[in-house]
């Protein structure tokens, strides 16, 4: 008589072997899936754009044979002056952008890039400037530039320095060195620019926030917050219970007011209200409307 327990034991052994075989066959697939590179997006690389410390992306050691001043971190960029091989220069990282730019062109970046990231050359830049764009997998671009303050530097040398800075940016985002400081309560970096602009009574469709949330446009009126080294010059007047300065700038009239930066000693936070003239008369024609808008907006800024 056959032993039913023996048959059961053999059946279990076969089942276990088949299961093990399936697991063994599926193991390489799991390993392969885990090793597949994940394209690096800007949000995964940089985190919250509104609180990003752009200066955490700058590695001064990448600026070969140079001495650099303490970098200035604004709400949308980092800037530092330095002297490299006797040449005074400025390095800027930021701002971020997501719109298409036909002036950004491919070139042979000499360094390594993470999966999904590319580096382009920026064609529309100020004189004596080499511009680069670090483009992430989601299409968001980070601007990087080197500008010579005199005519002593060559374009090739500037662009070599710009590529060195790009290498430092990529090392920072892949090495978990990106910082997000906690802004003090009174910092204008915490203010919702679109909420202020919309509540001011400016006419138009929905307000459009800037990429990092520190600026907003509503029809012909815009509001922007920034950190600056020096307060604006020129005659002052009182608008919205704040000391303000008004100046035409091309087709725009801009009204600026400042407060001491609560986060960075020796620096100022600046609020700028701009109104564009669409008649062709120039910025002076927009200044009455700019004064009216600034008086309301400035009174609402905490």
Coordinates of C-alpha atoms in Angstrom, one line a residue:
X1 CA 0.0 0.0 0.0
X2 CA 1.4 3.4 -1.0
X3 CA 2.1 5.9 1.8
X4 CA -0.1 8.9 1.2
X5 CA 2.3 11.0 3.4
X6 CA 5.1 10.2 1.0
X7 CA 3.1 11.3 -2.0
X8 CA 2.2 14.5 -0.2
X9 CA 5.9 15.1 0.7
X10 CA 6.9 14.6 -3.0
X11 CA 4.2 16.9 -4.2
X12 CA 5.3 19.6 -1.7
X13 CA 8.9 19.2 -2.8
X14 CA 7.9 19.7 -6.5
X15 CA 5.8 22.7 -5.6
X16 CA 8.6 24.3 -3.6
X17 CA 11.1 23.6 -6.3
X18 CA 8.9 25.2 -8.9
X19 CA 8.3 28.2 -6.7
X20 CA 12.0 28.6 -6.1
X21 CA 12.6 28.3 -9.8
X22 CA 10.1 31.1 -10.5
X23 CA 11.7 33.2 -7.9
X24 CA 15.2 32.6 -9.4
X25 CA 13.9 33.4 -12.8
X26 CA 12.2 36.6 -11.7
X27 CA 15.2 37.8 -9.5
X28 CA 17.2 39.2 -12.5
X29 CA 14.2 41.2 -13.6
X30 CA 13.9 42.8 -10.1
X31 CA 17.6 43.6 -10.0
X32 CA 17.4 45.1 -13.5
X33 CA 14.4 47.3 -12.5
X34 CA 16.2 48.5 -9.4
X35 CA 19.4 49.4 -11.4
X36 CA 17.5 51.4 -14.1
X37 CA 18.5 55.1 -13.9
X38 CA 15.7 57.5 -12.9
X39 CA 15.7 60.8 -14.9
X40 CA 16.5 63.6 -12.5
X41 CA 13.8 66.3 -12.3
X42 CA 14.3 69.8 -10.9
X43 CA 11.9 69.2 -8.0
X44 CA 13.6 66.0 -6.9
X45 CA 17.1 67.7 -7.3
X46 CA 16.3 71.1 -5.8
X47 CA 13.2 70.6 -3.6
X48 CA 10.9 73.5 -2.9
X49 CA 11.9 76.3 -5.3
X50 CA 10.4 79.0 -3.0
X51 CA 12.9 78.3 -0.2
X52 CA 15.9 77.2 -2.3
X53 CA 19.3 78.6 -1.2
X54 CA 20.9 79.0 -4.6
X55 CA 24.3 79.6 -2.9
X56 CA 24.3 76.0 -1.7
X57 CA 24.8 75.1 -5.3
X58 CA 28.0 77.2 -5.6
X59 CA 31.3 75.4 -4.9
X60 CA 34.0 78.2 -4.6
X61 CA 36.7 75.6 -4.9
X62 CA 35.6 75.1 -8.5
X63 CA 36.8 78.6 -9.3
X64 CA 40.4 77.7 -9.9
X65 CA 43.1 80.1 -8.8
X66 CA 40.7 82.6 -7.4
X67 CA 39.7 84.4 -4.3
X68 CA 35.9 84.9 -3.8
X69 CA 33.8 87.2 -1.7
X70 CA 31.0 85.9 0.5
X71 CA 28.2 84.9 -1.9
X72 CA 24.9 86.8 -1.8
X73 CA 21.8 84.7 -1.8
X74 CA 18.7 86.3 -3.1
X75 CA 15.2 84.7 -3.4
X76 CA 15.9 83.5 -6.9
X77 CA 19.7 83.5 -7.5
X78 CA 23.1 83.4 -5.9
X79 CA 25.8 85.9 -6.9
X80 CA 29.5 86.2 -5.9
X81 CA 32.3 88.5 -7.0
X82 CA 35.8 86.9 -7.3
X83 CA 39.2 87.5 -8.7
X84 CA 40.6 84.8 -10.9
X85 CA 44.1 85.0 -12.2
X86 CA 44.0 88.7 -11.7
X87 CA 40.7 89.2 -13.5
X88 CA 37.6 90.5 -11.6
X89 CA 34.6 88.4 -12.3
X90 CA 31.1 87.6 -11.1
X91 CA 29.4 84.2 -10.9
X92 CA 25.7 83.9 -10.9
X93 CA 23.5 80.8 -10.3
X94 CA 19.8 81.2 -11.0
X95 CA 17.1 82.0 -11.7
X96 CA 15.0 78.9 -12.7
X97 CA 12.8 79.0 -15.7
X98 CA 10.5 76.5 -17.5
X99 CA 9.5 78.4 -20.7
X100 CA 11.0 77.5 -24.1
X101 CA 14.0 79.7 -25.0
X102 CA 15.3 79.6 -28.6
X103 CA 18.6 81.2 -27.5
X104 CA 19.5 78.1 -25.5
X105 CA 21.6 75.8 -27.8
X106 CA 23.3 72.5 -27.4
X107 CA 27.1 72.3 -27.1
X108 CA 29.7 69.8 -26.0
X109 CA 29.7 70.0 -22.2
X110 CA 32.9 68.3 -21.1
X111 CA 31.6 66.9 -17.8
X112 CA 29.4 64.0 -16.6
X113 CA 25.7 64.7 -16.1
X114 CA 23.0 62.7 -14.2
X115 CA 20.4 60.7 -16.2
X116 CA 17.9 63.0 -17.8
X117 CA 20.0 66.2 -17.3
X118 CA 21.6 68.2 -20.0
X119 CA 23.7 71.4 -20.2
X120 CA 23.2 74.0 -22.9
X121 CA 24.8 77.2 -23.9
X122 CA 22.8 80.4 -23.4
X123 CA 23.1 82.7 -26.4
X124 CA 21.3 85.9 -25.3
X125 CA 23.6 87.1 -22.5
X126 CA 25.1 90.5 -21.4
X127 CA 28.5 91.5 -22.8
X128 CA 31.6 89.7 -21.6
X129 CA 29.4 86.9 -20.2
X130 CA 29.4 83.1 -20.7
X131 CA 26.0 81.6 -20.0
X132 CA 25.0 78.0 -19.3
X133 CA 21.7 76.3 -18.7
X134 CA 21.3 73.2 -16.6
X135 CA 18.2 71.5 -17.9
X136 CA 16.5 68.8 -15.8
X137 CA 14.3 66.0 -17.0
X138 CA 11.1 67.9 -16.5
X139 CA 12.3 70.8 -18.7
X140 CA 13.1 73.2 -15.8
X141 CA 16.3 75.2 -16.5
X142 CA 18.8 76.6 -14.0
X143 CA 20.9 79.5 -15.3
X144 CA 24.6 79.7 -14.6
X145 CA 26.9 82.5 -15.8
X146 CA 30.4 84.0 -15.5
X147 CA 30.8 87.7 -16.3
X148 CA 34.1 89.6 -16.7
X149 CA 34.1 93.0 -15.2
X150 CA 36.8 94.2 -17.6
X151 CA 38.0 93.3 -21.1
X152 CA 41.0 91.2 -20.0
X153 CA 39.3 87.8 -20.1
X154 CA 38.7 85.7 -23.2
X155 CA 35.4 84.0 -24.1
X156 CA 37.0 80.6 -24.0
X157 CA 38.4 81.2 -20.5
X158 CA 35.0 82.5 -19.2
X159 CA 33.2 79.5 -20.5
X160 CA 35.8 77.1 -19.0
X161 CA 35.0 78.8 -15.6
X162 CA 31.3 78.5 -16.3
X163 CA 31.6 74.8 -17.0
X164 CA 33.5 74.4 -13.7
X165 CA 30.6 76.0 -11.9
X166 CA 28.1 73.8 -13.6
X167 CA 30.1 70.8 -12.4
X168 CA 29.8 72.1 -8.8
X169 CA 26.0 72.5 -9.3
X170 CA 25.7 68.9 -10.4
X171 CA 27.8 67.6 -7.6
X172 CA 25.6 69.5 -5.1
X173 CA 22.3 68.1 -6.4
X174 CA 23.6 64.6 -6.5
X175 CA 25.5 64.8 -3.2
X176 CA 22.6 66.0 -1.1
X177 CA 24.1 69.4 -0.4
X178 CA 21.1 71.5 -1.5
X179 CA 19.9 73.8 1.4
X180 CA 16.6 75.3 2.3
X181 CA 16.9 77.9 5.1
X182 CA 14.0 78.8 7.3
X183 CA 13.2 82.5 6.5
X184 CA 12.4 84.8 9.5
X185 CA 8.8 85.8 10.0
X186 CA 9.4 89.3 8.8
X187 CA 11.2 88.3 5.6
X188 CA 9.4 89.3 2.4
X189 CA 10.6 85.9 1.0
X190 CA 7.6 84.5 2.9
X191 CA 5.1 86.8 1.3
X192 CA 2.7 85.5 -1.3
X193 CA 3.2 88.0 -4.1
X194 CA 0.1 87.0 -6.1
X195 CA -2.1 87.2 -3.0
X196 CA -0.9 90.8 -2.4
X197 CA -1.3 91.8 -6.0
X198 CA -4.8 90.3 -6.4
X199 CA -6.0 92.0 -3.2
X200 CA -4.7 95.3 -4.3
X201 CA -7.5 95.8 -6.8
X202 CA -5.4 95.5 -10.0
X203 CA -7.6 94.8 -13.0
X204 CA -7.1 91.9 -15.3
X205 CA -7.4 88.1 -15.6
X206 CA -6.0 85.7 -13.1
X207 CA -2.6 86.6 -11.6
X208 CA 0.4 84.7 -12.9
X209 CA 3.0 83.7 -10.3
X210 CA 6.7 83.7 -11.1
X211 CA 8.4 80.3 -11.2
X212 CA 9.6 80.4 -7.6
X213 CA 6.6 82.4 -6.2
X214 CA 8.5 85.6 -5.4
X215 CA 7.0 87.6 -8.2
X216 CA 3.6 87.9 -9.8
X217 CA 2.1 89.6 -12.9
X218 CA -1.5 90.8 -13.2
X219 CA -2.2 92.5 -16.6
X220 CA 0.1 95.6 -16.7
X221 CA 1.2 95.4 -13.1
X222 CA 3.8 93.2 -11.5
X223 CA 5.2 92.7 -8.0
X224 CA 8.6 91.2 -7.3
X225 CA 10.6 90.6 -4.0
X226 CA 14.4 90.3 -4.0
X227 CA 17.4 90.7 -1.8
X228 CA 19.8 93.5 -2.9
X229 CA 23.2 94.7 -1.8
X230 CA 22.3 98.4 -2.0
X231 CA 19.1 100.4 -1.7
X232 CA 17.9 102.1 -4.8
X233 CA 19.1 105.7 -5.3
X234 CA 17.2 108.8 -6.3
X235 CA 14.6 111.1 -4.9
X236 CA 12.2 109.5 -2.3
X237 CA 8.5 109.9 -1.7
X238 CA 6.0 108.2 0.6
X239 CA 3.7 105.6 -1.0
X240 CA 1.6 103.2 1.1
X241 CA 3.3 104.5 4.3
X242 CA 6.7 103.4 3.0
X243 CA 9.7 105.3 1.6
X244 CA 9.7 104.7 -2.1
X245 CA 11.6 105.6 -5.2
X246 CA 10.1 105.9 -8.7
X247 CA 12.0 105.6 -11.9
X248 CA 11.2 105.0 -15.6
X249 CA 12.9 102.0 -17.2
X250 CA 12.3 101.7 -20.9
X251 CA 8.6 101.0 -21.3
X252 CA 8.2 100.4 -17.6
X253 CA 7.8 102.6 -14.5
X254 CA 9.2 100.9 -11.4
X255 CA 8.5 101.8 -7.8
X256 CA 10.8 100.3 -5.2
X257 CA 10.8 100.2 -1.4
X258 CA 13.2 98.3 0.9
X259 CA 13.6 97.0 4.4
X260 CA 16.7 95.7 6.2
X261 CA 17.1 92.0 5.5
X262 CA 16.1 90.0 8.6
X263 CA 18.0 87.0 7.3
X264 CA 21.2 88.6 5.9
X265 CA 23.0 91.4 7.8
X266 CA 24.1 94.3 5.6
X267 CA 21.6 93.5 2.9
X268 CA 18.2 94.8 2.1
X269 CA 15.0 93.1 0.9
X270 CA 13.3 95.0 -1.9
X271 CA 9.8 95.1 -3.2
X272 CA 9.3 96.4 -6.8
X273 CA 6.0 97.4 -8.4
X274 CA 6.2 97.7 -12.2
X275 CA 3.7 99.0 -14.6
X276 CA 4.2 98.8 -18.4
X277 CA 3.2 101.5 -20.8
X278 CA 1.5 100.0 -23.9
X279 CA 0.9 103.3 -25.7
X280 CA 4.5 103.7 -26.9
X281 CA 5.0 106.8 -24.9
X282 CA 7.6 105.2 -22.6
X283 CA 7.9 104.4 -18.9
X284 CA 7.3 108.0 -17.7
X285 CA 3.7 107.7 -19.0
X286 CA 3.1 104.7 -16.8
X287 CA 4.4 106.4 -13.6
X288 CA 1.1 107.8 -12.4
X289 CA -0.5 104.4 -12.6
X290 CA 2.6 102.8 -11.0
X291 CA 2.4 105.3 -8.0
X292 CA -1.3 104.4 -7.5
X293 CA -0.6 100.7 -7.6
X294 CA 2.4 100.9 -5.4
X295 CA 0.6 102.9 -2.7
X296 CA -2.0 100.2 -2.4
X297 CA 0.4 97.2 -2.7
X298 CA 3.0 98.6 -0.3
X299 CA 0.3 99.2 2.4
X300 CA -0.6 95.5 2.2
X301 CA 3.0 94.1 2.5
X302 CA 3.5 92.9 6.1

